[in-house]
Coordinates of C-alpha atoms in Angstrom, one line a residue:
X1 CA -19.0 -2.1 -12.3
X2 CA -19.6 -3.6 -8.8
X3 CA -18.0 -2.7 -5.5
X4 CA -17.8 -4.2 -2.0
X5 CA -21.1 -3.6 -0.3
X6 CA -21.1 -0.9 2.5
X7 CA -17.4 0.0 1.6
X8 CA -16.4 3.6 2.2
X9 CA -13.0 3.5 0.7
X10 CA -9.4 2.3 1.5
X11 CA -9.1 2.1 5.3
X12 CA -5.3 1.5 5.3
X13 CA -2.3 0.2 3.4
X14 CA -0.2 -2.4 5.2
X15 CA 3.4 -3.5 4.9
X16 CA 5.5 -6.2 6.6
X17 CA 8.9 -4.8 7.6
X18 CA 12.0 -6.5 9.2
X19 CA 12.0 -4.3 12.4
X20 CA 8.8 -2.5 13.6
X21 CA 10.6 0.0 15.8
X22 CA 12.9 1.1 13.0
X23 CA 10.0 1.4 10.5
X24 CA 7.9 3.5 12.9
X25 CA 10.9 5.8 13.5
X26 CA 11.5 6.2 9.8
X27 CA 7.9 6.9 8.9
X28 CA 7.6 9.4 11.8
X29 CA 11.0 11.1 11.7
X30 CA 11.6 11.2 8.0
X31 CA 8.2 11.1 6.4
X32 CA 6.1 13.1 8.8
X33 CA 3.8 10.3 10.0
X34 CA 2.2 10.1 13.4
X35 CA 1.9 7.0 15.5
X36 CA -1.7 6.2 16.3
X37 CA -1.3 3.0 18.3
X38 CA 0.6 -0.2 18.7
X39 CA -1.1 -3.5 19.5
X40 CA 0.0 -6.2 22.0
X41 CA 1.7 -9.1 20.2
X42 CA -0.7 -11.2 18.2
X43 CA -0.2 -15.0 18.4
X44 CA -1.8 -18.4 19.1
X45 CA 0.4 -20.8 21.0
X46 CA -1.7 -23.9 20.4
X47 CA -4.2 -23.7 17.5
X48 CA -4.3 -22.8 13.9
X49 CA -5.7 -19.3 14.2
X50 CA -2.7 -17.5 12.8
X51 CA -2.6 -19.7 9.7
X52 CA -6.4 -19.6 9.2
X53 CA -7.0 -15.9 9.8
X54 CA -3.7 -14.2 8.7
X55 CA -2.3 -16.8 6.2
X56 CA 1.0 -17.2 8.1
X57 CA 2.7 -20.0 10.1
X58 CA 0.6 -21.1 13.0
X59 CA 3.2 -20.2 15.6
X60 CA 4.1 -16.8 14.1
X61 CA 4.0 -13.8 16.3
X62 CA 2.9 -10.4 14.9
X63 CA 3.7 -7.0 16.2
X64 CA 1.5 -4.3 14.7
X65 CA 1.4 -0.5 14.6
X66 CA -0.9 2.0 12.9
X67 CA 0.3 5.3 11.6
X68 CA -1.4 8.4 10.1
X69 CA 0.6 9.3 7.0
X70 CA -0.6 12.7 5.6
X71 CA -4.1 14.0 5.2
X72 CA -6.1 10.8 4.2
X73 CA -3.9 7.7 4.5
X74 CA -3.5 5.2 7.3
X75 CA -0.5 2.8 7.1
X76 CA -0.3 -0.4 9.2
X77 CA 3.1 -1.9 9.8
X78 CA 3.7 -5.5 10.7
X79 CA 6.7 -7.3 12.0
X80 CA 6.6 -11.1 12.1
X81 CA 8.6 -13.6 14.1
X82 CA 8.0 -16.9 12.5
X83 CA 9.4 -20.4 12.2
X84 CA 8.7 -20.2 8.5
X85 CA 11.6 -19.0 6.4
X86 CA 11.0 -15.3 5.4
X87 CA 11.8 -14.5 1.8
X88 CA 13.7 -11.3 1.1
X89 CA 11.7 -8.3 -0.2
X90 CA 10.8 -8.6 -3.9
X91 CA 12.7 -6.4 -6.3
X92 CA 10.5 -4.0 -8.2
X93 CA 9.4 -5.9 -11.2
X94 CA 8.9 -9.1 -9.3
X95 CA 5.4 -10.4 -8.9
X96 CA 4.0 -9.0 -5.7
X97 CA 6.4 -6.1 -5.4
X98 CA 5.1 -2.7 -4.4
X99 CA 6.0 0.9 -3.7
X100 CA 4.5 3.9 -2.0
X101 CA 4.4 7.2 -3.9
X102 CA 4.1 10.7 -2.5
X103 CA 3.0 13.9 -4.3
X104 CA 5.4 16.8 -3.8
X105 CA 4.9 20.4 -4.9
X106 CA 8.7 21.1 -5.1
X107 CA 10.8 18.3 -6.5
X108 CA 14.1 20.0 -5.9
X109 CA 13.3 20.6 -2.2
X110 CA 12.1 17.0 -1.7
X111 CA 15.2 15.6 -3.4
X112 CA 17.6 17.8 -1.3
X113 CA 15.9 16.6 1.9
X114 CA 15.9 12.9 1.0
X115 CA 19.6 13.0 0.1
X116 CA 20.3 14.0 3.7
X117 CA 18.4 11.2 5.3
X118 CA 20.5 8.3 6.6
X119 CA 19.8 5.1 4.8
X120 CA 17.8 6.6 1.9
X121 CA 19.2 6.0 -1.6
X122 CA 17.8 8.0 -4.5
X123 CA 17.8 6.1 -7.7
X124 CA 19.2 8.9 -9.9
X125 CA 17.9 12.4 -10.6
X126 CA 14.2 13.0 -11.2
X127 CA 13.1 11.9 -14.7
X128 CA 10.1 11.8 -16.9
X129 CA 8.6 8.7 -18.6
X130 CA 9.6 8.7 -22.3
X131 CA 5.9 8.5 -23.3
X132 CA 2.4 7.9 -22.0
X133 CA 0.0 10.0 -19.9
X134 CA 2.6 10.9 -17.3
X135 CA 5.3 12.1 -19.8
X136 CA 5.3 15.7 -18.5
X137 CA 5.6 14.7 -14.8
X138 CA 8.7 14.2 -12.8
X139 CA 9.3 11.3 -10.5
X140 CA 12.2 9.8 -8.5
X141 CA 12.2 6.4 -6.7
X142 CA 14.2 5.9 -3.5
X143 CA 15.2 2.9 -1.4
X144 CA 14.6 3.3 2.4
X145 CA 16.4 1.8 5.4
X146 CA 13.3 -0.3 6.2
X147 CA 13.2 -2.2 3.0
X148 CA 10.3 -0.3 1.3
X149 CA 10.7 1.2 -2.1
X150 CA 9.1 4.7 -2.3
X151 CA 8.6 7.4 -4.9
X152 CA 8.2 11.2 -5.1
X153 CA 6.0 12.5 -7.9
X154 CA 5.5 16.0 -9.2
X155 CA 3.5 17.7 -11.9
X156 CA 5.1 21.0 -13.2
X157 CA 1.6 22.5 -13.7
X158 CA 0.4 21.5 -10.2
X159 CA -2.3 19.5 -11.9
X160 CA -2.0 15.8 -12.4
X161 CA -2.7 14.4 -15.9
X162 CA -6.2 14.4 -17.2
X163 CA -8.2 11.2 -17.1
X164 CA -8.4 9.2 -20.3
X165 CA -11.3 7.0 -19.1
X166 CA -13.4 9.3 -17.0
X167 CA -12.1 8.9 -13.5
X168 CA -10.2 11.7 -11.8
X169 CA -6.9 10.9 -10.0
X170 CA -7.1 11.8 -6.3
X171 CA -5.0 14.8 -5.2
X172 CA -2.9 16.7 -4.7
X173 CA -4.2 17.9 -1.3
X174 CA -3.7 21.5 -0.3
X175 CA -1.3 20.6 2.6
X176 CA 0.2 17.8 4.6
X177 CA -1.7 16.7 7.7
X178 CA -0.4 19.0 10.5
X179 CA 1.5 19.3 12.7
X180 CA 4.3 17.1 11.4
X181 CA 6.0 17.6 8.1
X182 CA 8.6 15.2 6.7
X183 CA 9.4 15.5 3.0
X184 CA 9.2 19.3 2.2
X185 CA 6.1 20.3 0.2
X186 CA 4.7 16.7 0.3
X187 CA 0.9 17.0 0.0
X188 CA -0.3 13.4 0.4
X189 CA 0.3 9.8 -0.4
X190 CA -0.2 9.8 -4.1
X191 CA -0.5 6.1 -4.9
X192 CA 0.2 2.5 -3.9
X193 CA 2.1 0.8 -6.7
X194 CA 1.5 -3.0 -7.2
X195 CA 3.3 -5.3 -9.6
X196 CA 0.9 -8.0 -10.9
X197 CA 1.4 -11.1 -13.1
X198 CA -1.5 -10.2 -15.5
X199 CA -2.4 -6.5 -15.8
X200 CA -5.8 -6.9 -17.6
X201 CA -6.9 -9.5 -15.1
X202 CA -5.9 -7.4 -12.1
X203 CA -7.5 -4.3 -13.6
X204 CA -10.8 -6.3 -14.1
X205 CA -10.8 -7.4 -10.5
X206 CA -10.2 -4.0 -9.1
X207 CA -12.7 -2.2 -11.5
X208 CA -15.5 -4.7 -12.0
X209 CA -15.6 -6.2 -8.5
X210 CA -13.8 -3.9 -6.1
X211 CA -15.2 -0.6 -7.4
X212 CA -12.1 1.1 -8.9
X213 CA -12.2 3.3 -12.0
X214 CA -9.4 3.6 -14.6
X215 CA -7.8 7.0 -14.7
X216 CA -5.3 6.2 -17.5
X217 CA -3.2 3.4 -19.0
X218 CA 0.4 3.2 -20.2
X219 CA 0.7 0.8 -23.2
X220 CA 3.5 -1.7 -23.2
X221 CA 6.9 0.1 -23.4
X222 CA 10.4 -1.2 -23.6
X223 CA 12.8 0.6 -21.2
X224 CA 16.6 0.2 -21.2
X225 CA 18.6 -1.0 -18.2
X226 CA 19.5 2.4 -17.0
X227 CA 15.9 3.6 -16.9
X228 CA 14.7 0.4 -15.3
X229 CA 17.3 0.8 -12.6
X230 CA 15.7 4.1 -11.7
X231 CA 12.5 2.2 -11.1
X232 CA 14.3 -0.4 -8.9
X233 CA 14.0 -3.0 -11.7
X234 CA 17.3 -4.9 -12.2
X235 CA 17.1 -5.4 -16.0
X236 CA 15.9 -3.9 -19.3
X237 CA 12.5 -5.0 -20.4
X238 CA 8.8 -4.1 -21.0
X239 CA 6.5 -2.3 -18.6
X240 CA 2.8 -1.5 -18.8
X241 CA 0.7 0.3 -16.3
X242 CA -2.9 1.1 -15.3
X243 CA -3.6 3.9 -12.9
X244 CA -6.9 3.4 -10.9
X245 CA -8.9 5.6 -8.6
X246 CA -10.0 3.4 -5.7
X247 CA -12.7 5.1 -3.6
X248 CA -12.6 8.8 -2.5
X249 CA -9.0 9.0 -1.3
X250 CA -6.7 6.4 -3.0
X251 CA -4.9 5.8 -6.3
X252 CA -3.6 2.4 -7.2
X253 CA -1.0 2.0 -9.9
X254 CA -0.9 -1.5 -11.3
X255 CA 2.3 -2.6 -13.2
X256 CA 3.2 -5.6 -15.3
X257 CA 6.8 -6.1 -16.1
X258 CA 8.5 -8.5 -18.5
X259 CA 12.1 -8.7 -17.5
X260 CA 14.6 -11.5 -17.2
X261 CA 15.1 -13.0 -13.8
X262 CA 11.7 -12.0 -12.6
X263 CA 10.6 -13.7 -9.4
X264 CA 7.2 -15.1 -10.2
X265 CA 5.8 -15.7 -6.7
X266 CA 4.1 -13.1 -4.6
X267 CA 5.5 -12.7 -1.0
X268 CA 3.7 -14.3 1.9
X269 CA 2.1 -12.0 4.4
X270 CA 4.8 -12.7 6.9
X271 CA 7.7 -12.2 4.4
X272 CA 9.6 -9.0 4.4
X273 CA 7.7 -7.3 1.6
X274 CA 4.3 -8.8 2.5
X275 CA 1.4 -6.3 2.2
X276 CA -2.3 -5.9 2.0
X277 CA -5.0 -3.4 1.2
X278 CA -7.9 -2.9 3.8
X279 CA -11.3 -1.5 2.9
X280 CA -13.4 0.3 5.5
X281 CA -16.9 -1.2 5.5
X282 CA -19.9 -0.7 7.7
X283 CA -21.2 -4.2 7.4
X284 CA -18.5 -6.9 7.6
X285 CA -20.9 -9.8 7.1
X286 CA -22.4 -8.3 3.9
X287 CA -19.0 -7.4 2.5
X288 CA -17.6 -10.9 3.4
X289 CA -20.5 -12.6 1.7
X290 CA -19.9 -10.6 -1.5
X291 CA -16.1 -11.4 -1.5
X292 CA -16.8 -15.0 -0.8
X293 CA -18.8 -15.1 -4.0
X294 CA -15.9 -14.0 -6.2
X295 CA -13.9 -16.7 -7.9
X296 CA -10.7 -14.6 -7.7
X297 CA -11.0 -14.3 -3.9
X298 CA -10.2 -17.0 -1.3
X299 CA -11.6 -16.2 2.2
X300 CA -9.2 -16.6 5.2
X301 CA -11.1 -17.8 8.2
X302 CA -14.2 -16.0 9.3
X303 CA -15.0 -12.4 10.5
X304 CA -13.3 -11.6 13.8
X305 CA -14.1 -9.2 16.6
X306 CA -11.4 -7.5 18.7
X307 CA -12.4 -7.9 22.3
X308 CA -9.8 -5.6 24.0
X309 CA -7.1 -3.1 23.5
X310 CA -7.1 0.2 21.5
X311 CA -9.3 -1.2 18.7
X312 CA -11.8 -3.1 20.8
X313 CA -15.0 -3.6 18.8
X314 CA -13.3 -3.7 15.4
X315 CA -14.5 -6.5 13.1
X316 CA -12.4 -7.7 10.2
X317 CA -11.6 -10.6 7.8
X318 CA -8.8 -11.2 5.3
X319 CA -9.0 -12.6 1.8
X320 CA -6.4 -13.6 -0.8
X321 CA -6.5 -13.0 -4.5
X322 CA -5.6 -15.7 -7.1
X323 CA -2.2 -14.0 -7.5
X324 CA -1.4 -13.6 -3.8
X325 CA -2.6 -10.1 -2.9
X326 CA -4.1 -10.0 0.5
X327 CA -7.3 -7.9 1.0
X328 CA -8.9 -7.0 4.3
X329 CA -12.4 -5.7 5.2
X330 CA -12.7 -3.9 8.5
X331 CA -15.3 -2.1 10.5
X332 CA -13.3 0.1 12.9
X333 CA -15.0 1.9 15.8
X334 CA -14.9 5.7 15.4
X335 CA -12.3 7.7 17.4
X336 CA -9.6 5.0 17.5
X337 CA -7.5 4.6 19.6
X338 CA -10.2 4.4 22.3
X339 CA -7.8 4.4 25.3
X340 CA -5.4 7.2 24.1
X341 CA -7.4 10.4 23.5
X342 CA -4.2 12.4 23.1
X343 CA -2.8 10.2 20.4
X344 CA -2.7 11.1 16.7
X345 CA -6.0 11.0 14.9
X346 CA -6.5 8.1 12.5
X347 CA -8.1 9.1 9.2
X348 CA -11.8 8.3 9.2
X349 CA -14.3 8.7 6.3
X350 CA -16.7 10.9 8.2
X351 CA -14.0 13.6 8.0
X352 CA -13.9 16.0 5.1
X353 CA -11.8 14.7 2.3
X354 CA -9.4 17.4 0.8
X355 CA -8.2 17.4 -2.8

């Protein structure tokens, strides 16, 4: 198993949303996140920089914010204004769909809270999978007013399922990052869920080349239309899953669905539903050289340096997998944001990792 040279772990998860202000408000007011910083609009009025570096239309304008979501997770939110038509968010089950899962200690309290949040739609009562390693656990998916599908997950024993393949699932943490609390008894972001076109190939990339480890697998299982609807999937069909531990603080749940009407094109980065995973590295050039050598990775541009603003000194570069997932490597200066010492603290890997 290989991993990205000098990588510390997942630096942040990123999502493209229709309206940045609404998304910040929802994350902070409903989910207990804290705003770390907002960047000045990112654009290039003459050249090809936006297409080359961010894989979007050359005249696109990006508004970006970083949030701290719980003890160990940073979430970056993008809003794009672009001349390129923006596809609607993928439905769960489509290639490139995704969701964000939270671990909660009290499912009833979490459900009661979410039912009262304007714009949140719970997809039925909490249920258990009819088989597989998570069969004893409860989960409930919910739609949000900002176009992101989310999940709450709970183990009745307080201990998440034992590993089948050696790795330990991260979490749950003892408590949410103070002082804000959104969903009652939420402990941490439990996982990022990604729908991929070929589960074995995606698992191989994450494990053999990005440093992930398999926690457990769910073999192919047919689910009826009612159960699929609870997952946000619009038809009966087959699902299989691989849960991965990715670095010290993150779990990635890879899904492959076989359902009628499935959209078989991953969203562009500027689409509503675009997303990426960023790895914290201490040597961008070494990490970029490694990713450039992988057949499954296409480099986007070259390493960039932020010259001004709250993340001055940060170095980063994007890549795209063969199925359309965007991956970033970033070396962020410690103590960001540099010009707002009273702002929320961004999670950094020199801090103690709970759980």
